[in-house]
Amino acid sequence: MDIAIWVFLSSGLFLGWSLGANDAANVFGTAVGSKMVKFSTAAMICSVMVILGAVISGAGASHTLGALGKVSAIGGAFTVALSAATTVYLMTKSGLPVSTGQAIVGAIIGWNLFSGMATDPEVLTKILSTWVMCPILAAITAVILYKAVTRAIDWWRPGLFQLDQWTRIGLILAGAFGAYSLGANNIANVMGVFVLSAPIDAFEFAGIEFSGAMQLFFLGAVAISVGVFTYSKKVMMTVGGNLISMTPVTAWVVVMAHSIVLFIFSSQSLSNAFVNMGLPAIPLVPVSSSQAVIGAVIGIAFLKRLPIQWPVLGKILVGWVITPILSAIACFIGLFIVQNLFKQVVV
C-alpha cells in the first residue's frame, strides 16, 4: 500500500482509536465498574471480538452512511474522519461517553455543506430516529431482562458463591457478544467514508477473498483495539460506576441489553427476516454504544427506583447534543484548509 494512502488513512485510524477509547469501552464498562472483571481481561476480550465483528459483519451499516454523503475524494474522507476523531477525542478527554456515530454523521453533513451536495432527508431522518430509538429500546430490553433474570435466580436459589461465578462468566460472555456487535455496527463510523475513495486492491488468502473494504475494516478494528487498551478506563468508570450504583447482576443486564440493541441495528440477516415476515426492515445504522449502555442503566434505575446522578447524566446529554454540531463545524473549516492550504482534492 502506497505511503500516501497511509497518510490519508491516519485520520480514520485516529477515529478508530477514539472509538476504542470511548464507545468500545462501554461493552465492559459496567463489568469493570462493578469490580467483577479486571480491566486487562475486559480490554483483551473486547479487542479480539471487535476485530472479528468488523471483518465478518461490518458491511451492513456502512451503506447507510454512504447514502448520507458519498465522499468520493480521499482528501475529503481524510478530513471527515479527522474532524469526527478530534471531536470525539476532546469529549473523551473530558470523561464524557459521547457517540462516535454522531460525530461522523455531523462531519459528513459538514462535507455536504462544503461541497454543495444535498443531505438526503430520508436517510438523515432514519439515522436521527435511531438516536432516539437506541436508548429507549435499550431501557426496555434491560427492564425485561432484569425481571427475567431475577425470577430465574429466585427459582434456582443459587448460593452466593455460585451466583458470583455465574455473574462473572455472564459478564464476560455478554461483553464478548457486545464487542462483536460493536465491531459489526460501528466500524462503518471509522472506515466507512474511505470505502469509495481508498484504492486498495482485493487479495486472496487460504481460499478466502479479502476485499478492499474488509481490509479497511480490519485496520480500523485494530485501531479500536489500541484505543481500548490505552485510554478507555476513565470512560469505563463514568459509565460503570458514576451514573447509578449497580450490583453485578444489574451490570450483566446492562451489558446484555446494550449488546442486543447493537446487534439488532447491525444484523443484515435479522433485517431480511423481518422483511420476509412482512414487517418493516430494521434500519442498519451505526448506533452509539454509549447511548445503548446509558439507556439500559436508566431503565434499570427507573425499575428499581434507584437514585440517578442527574448532574452526570446532564453532562452526557449535553455531549450528545453538541457532538454532531462541533463535528460539522470542524469538518467545514478543515475542508477549506485542506483544499486551499494543502491543495488537496476534497470533493
XYZ file of C-alpha atoms in Angstrom:
347
model
C 0.000 0.000 0.000
C 1.367 3.389 -1.015
C 2.687 5.573 1.817
C 0.355 8.401 0.734
C -2.651 6.149 1.358
C -1.427 5.525 4.918
C -1.187 9.271 5.468
C -4.797 9.747 4.388
C -5.985 6.715 6.354
C -4.316 8.041 9.505
C -7.386 10.121 10.356
C -9.585 7.013 10.151
C -7.161 5.152 12.395
C -7.241 8.081 14.823
C -11.046 7.900 14.768
C -10.839 4.154 15.453
C -8.548 4.827 18.407
C -11.020 7.436 19.688
C -13.892 4.974 19.358
C -11.927 2.361 21.278
C -11.169 4.885 23.995
C -14.825 5.939 24.234
C -17.590 3.803 22.707
C -15.887 0.391 22.749
C -15.174 0.721 26.443
C -18.890 0.617 27.155
C -19.272 -3.073 26.408
C -17.315 -3.831 29.581
C -17.866 -0.569 31.472
C -20.409 -1.975 33.913
C -18.379 -5.159 34.451
C -15.223 -3.217 35.277
C -17.142 -0.588 37.249
C -18.741 -3.280 39.426
C -15.285 -4.886 40.019
C -16.432 -8.218 38.528
C -13.967 -8.219 35.614
C -10.425 -6.847 35.545
C -9.748 -4.058 33.074
C -6.947 -6.021 31.373
C -9.213 -9.035 30.823
C -12.015 -6.839 29.502
C -9.683 -4.992 27.131
C -8.247 -8.218 25.679
C -11.624 -9.839 25.004
C -13.078 -6.604 23.679
C -10.197 -6.127 21.244
C -10.382 -9.610 19.724
C -14.182 -9.595 19.338
C -14.298 -6.083 17.869
C -11.901 -7.178 15.117
C -13.959 -10.293 14.345
C -17.214 -8.331 14.247
C -15.757 -5.629 11.992
C -14.269 -8.014 9.420
C -17.103 -10.582 9.360
C -20.214 -8.399 9.686
C -19.117 -4.800 9.196
C -20.550 -4.086 5.751
C -24.254 -3.706 6.610
C -24.294 -0.405 8.491
C -21.758 1.250 6.173
C -24.311 1.523 3.352
C -26.492 3.941 5.324
C -23.596 6.328 5.951
C -22.660 6.061 2.283
C -26.182 7.141 1.342
C -25.960 10.153 3.684
C -22.903 11.536 1.897
C -20.912 9.990 -0.947
C -17.400 11.153 -0.061
C -15.551 10.072 -3.209
C -12.271 12.031 -2.806
C -9.749 10.601 -0.369
C -8.772 14.113 0.783
C -12.386 14.699 1.753
C -12.614 11.331 3.504
C -9.438 12.156 5.448
C -10.902 15.481 6.620
C -14.289 13.983 7.550
C -12.659 11.277 9.678
C -10.186 13.721 11.248
C -12.947 16.142 12.226
C -15.010 13.381 13.849
C -11.962 11.904 15.590
C -10.867 15.244 17.013
C -14.364 15.924 18.339
C -14.586 12.503 19.997
C -11.080 12.858 21.437
C -11.890 16.198 23.060
C -15.097 14.774 24.539
C -13.286 11.657 25.736
C -10.587 13.760 27.375
C -13.335 15.370 29.452
C -14.579 11.909 30.503
C -17.847 12.059 28.543
C -19.065 8.865 26.789
C -20.140 10.587 23.565
C -21.212 8.953 20.301
C -18.695 8.373 17.538
C -21.660 7.838 15.218
C -22.961 11.316 15.982
C -19.512 12.766 15.299
C -19.135 11.071 11.896
C -22.692 11.993 10.859
C -22.025 15.613 11.812
C -18.769 15.564 9.822
C -20.488 14.109 6.738
C -23.128 16.830 6.908
C -20.285 19.364 7.135
C -18.822 17.828 3.961
C -22.203 18.034 2.228
C -22.487 21.717 3.130
C -18.960 22.468 1.905
C -19.343 20.529 -1.352
C -22.852 21.792 -2.079
C -24.230 18.253 -2.001
C -27.774 17.736 -0.728
C -28.193 15.769 2.502
C -30.821 13.091 1.888
C -33.594 13.959 4.388
C -34.940 10.386 4.388
C -31.566 8.912 5.295
C -30.909 11.638 7.882
C -34.326 11.043 9.444
C -33.597 7.312 9.640
C -30.302 7.987 11.421
C -31.767 10.561 13.805
C -34.651 8.244 14.670
C -32.198 5.531 15.725
C -30.503 8.022 18.071
C -33.847 8.281 19.861
C -34.803 4.612 19.500
C -31.471 3.233 20.694
C -31.548 4.314 24.384
C -35.307 3.697 24.629
C -35.006 0.187 23.194
C -32.038 -0.494 25.478
C -34.038 0.659 28.515
C -36.988 -1.583 27.614
C -34.700 -4.550 26.920
C -32.897 -4.033 30.233
C -36.169 -3.978 32.180
C -37.381 -7.204 30.526
C -34.028 -8.939 31.076
C -33.810 -7.819 34.694
C -37.248 -9.159 35.531
C -36.485 -12.468 33.789
C -33.096 -12.870 35.488
C -34.336 -12.040 38.975
C -37.201 -14.508 38.619
C -34.779 -17.189 37.425
C -32.497 -16.528 40.417
C -35.448 -16.724 42.803
C -36.475 -20.040 41.225
C -32.982 -21.625 41.207
C -31.855 -20.091 44.505
C -28.101 -20.463 43.862
C -25.597 -19.942 46.657
C -23.805 -16.631 46.927
C -20.509 -18.039 45.615
C -22.244 -19.830 42.736
C -24.193 -16.692 41.788
C -20.964 -14.707 41.809
C -19.348 -17.232 39.443
C -22.346 -17.264 37.104
C -22.438 -13.471 37.000
C -18.722 -13.155 36.271
C -18.951 -15.657 33.395
C -22.120 -13.987 32.156
C -20.454 -10.568 32.122
C -17.540 -11.899 30.098
C -19.813 -13.644 27.558
C -22.143 -10.651 27.286
C -19.159 -8.340 26.846
C -17.727 -10.555 24.110
C -21.087 -10.533 22.313
C -21.319 -6.774 22.756
C -17.800 -6.217 21.413
C -18.590 -8.314 18.332
C -21.805 -6.348 17.763
C -19.935 -3.081 18.274
C -17.333 -4.013 15.662
C -20.056 -5.020 13.211
C -22.119 -1.887 13.817
C -19.589 0.881 14.438
C -16.734 0.033 12.065
C -18.725 1.984 9.451
C -18.102 5.096 11.557
C -14.360 4.516 11.452
C -13.656 3.465 7.873
C -16.957 3.822 6.008
C -16.039 7.158 4.421
C -12.909 5.591 2.854
C -14.668 2.710 1.074
C -15.374 4.703 -2.103
C -12.089 6.606 -2.240
C -9.265 4.396 -0.928
C -7.569 2.484 -3.798
C -6.997 -0.828 -2.015
C -6.931 -3.992 -4.134
C -8.570 -7.224 -3.022
C -6.388 -10.265 -2.361
C -6.987 -13.943 -1.689
C -5.596 -15.910 1.247
C -6.322 -19.554 2.097
C -9.122 -19.585 -0.451
C -10.826 -16.532 1.100
C -11.030 -13.257 -0.799
C -10.418 -10.145 1.279
C -11.970 -7.119 -0.396
C -10.632 -3.598 -0.021
C -13.479 -2.805 2.373
C -12.657 -5.808 4.558
C -9.022 -4.702 4.753
C -10.115 -1.198 5.741
C -12.418 -2.619 8.407
C -9.599 -4.769 9.784
C -7.244 -1.792 10.060
C -9.957 0.268 11.722
C -10.721 -2.530 14.198
C -7.051 -2.801 15.169
C -7.063 0.953 15.840
C -10.171 0.487 18.020
C -8.326 -2.200 19.993
C -5.398 0.130 20.627
C -7.840 2.753 21.905
C -9.400 0.237 24.295
C -6.032 -0.602 25.856
C -4.575 2.879 26.039
C -7.336 5.300 27.020
C -10.683 3.664 27.834
C -10.518 3.148 31.591
C -11.697 6.665 32.547
C -14.859 6.394 30.423
C -15.469 2.852 31.694
C -15.649 4.177 35.227
C -18.005 7.020 34.206
C -20.483 4.586 32.657
C -19.862 1.710 35.045
C -19.942 3.342 38.414
C -20.789 7.039 38.400
C -24.335 7.116 36.999
C -26.045 4.675 39.400
C -24.881 2.127 41.954
C -25.012 -1.340 40.365
C -24.883 -4.895 41.623
C -23.060 -7.493 39.487
C -26.391 -8.909 38.260
C -27.546 -5.430 37.253
C -24.233 -4.927 35.461
C -24.810 -8.118 33.436
C -28.302 -6.985 32.451
C -26.979 -3.612 31.262
C -24.203 -5.178 29.160
C -26.575 -7.730 27.629
C -29.268 -5.158 26.822
C -26.648 -2.946 25.172
C -25.294 -5.889 23.181
C -28.717 -6.951 21.924
C -29.554 -3.436 20.723
C -26.274 -3.068 18.812
C -26.779 -6.496 17.238
C -30.311 -5.570 16.123
C -29.091 -2.486 14.252
C -26.200 -4.306 12.537
C -27.651 -7.698 11.527
C -28.468 -7.956 7.832
C -29.916 -11.437 8.391
C -32.300 -10.203 11.087
C -33.419 -7.305 8.893
C -34.044 -9.705 5.991
C -36.023 -12.000 8.300
C -38.289 -9.084 9.259
C -38.906 -8.321 5.572
C -39.695 -11.984 4.818
C -42.316 -11.919 7.590
C -43.951 -8.859 6.052
C -42.550 -6.480 8.688
C -40.594 -3.251 8.064
C -36.861 -3.720 7.569
C -34.664 -2.904 10.547
C -32.550 0.185 9.735
C -28.913 -0.891 9.538
C -27.411 2.211 11.077
C -24.302 2.704 13.226
C -25.716 3.448 16.686
C -23.938 4.600 19.802
C -22.854 2.015 22.333
C -22.792 4.864 24.881
C -26.441 5.627 24.231
C -27.333 1.935 24.495
C -25.488 1.471 27.796
C -26.876 4.636 29.347
C -30.387 3.823 28.152
C -30.111 0.399 29.801
C -28.761 1.925 33.024
C -31.623 4.446 33.167
C -34.157 1.683 32.507
C -32.860 -0.308 35.474
C -32.750 2.820 37.627
C -36.410 3.578 36.983
C -37.425 -0.059 37.513
C -35.599 -0.356 40.860
C -36.211 3.295 41.791
C -32.509 3.866 42.265
C -31.116 7.374 42.704
C -29.647 8.696 39.452
C -26.704 11.067 39.377
C -28.531 13.721 37.388
C -25.520 16.079 37.026
C -23.546 13.243 35.391
C -26.473 12.369 33.097
C -26.917 16.044 32.230
C -23.275 16.333 31.140
C -23.668 13.232 28.984
C -26.814 14.584 27.297
C -25.094 17.899 26.586
C -22.235 15.975 24.984
C -24.668 14.112 22.741
C -26.278 17.358 21.553
C -23.128 19.341 20.803
C -21.043 16.494 19.329
C -22.557 16.490 15.792
C -22.657 20.300 15.716
C -18.986 20.665 16.663
C -18.011 17.914 14.233
C -19.884 19.552 11.322
C -18.239 22.926 12.002
C -14.795 21.346 12.361
C -15.226 19.450 9.093
C -16.330 22.528 7.135
C -13.329 24.516 8.368
C -10.989 21.560 7.873
C -12.107 21.039 4.270
C -11.425 24.699 3.497
C -7.910 24.409 4.954
C -7.078 21.088 3.265
C -8.327 22.321 -0.114
C -6.820 25.806 -0.090
C -3.698 25.454 2.075
C -2.606 21.903 1.239
C -4.080 21.890 -2.299
C -5.792 18.516 -1.883
C -8.899 17.427 -3.750
C -11.684 17.091 -1.178
C -14.780 16.941 -3.425
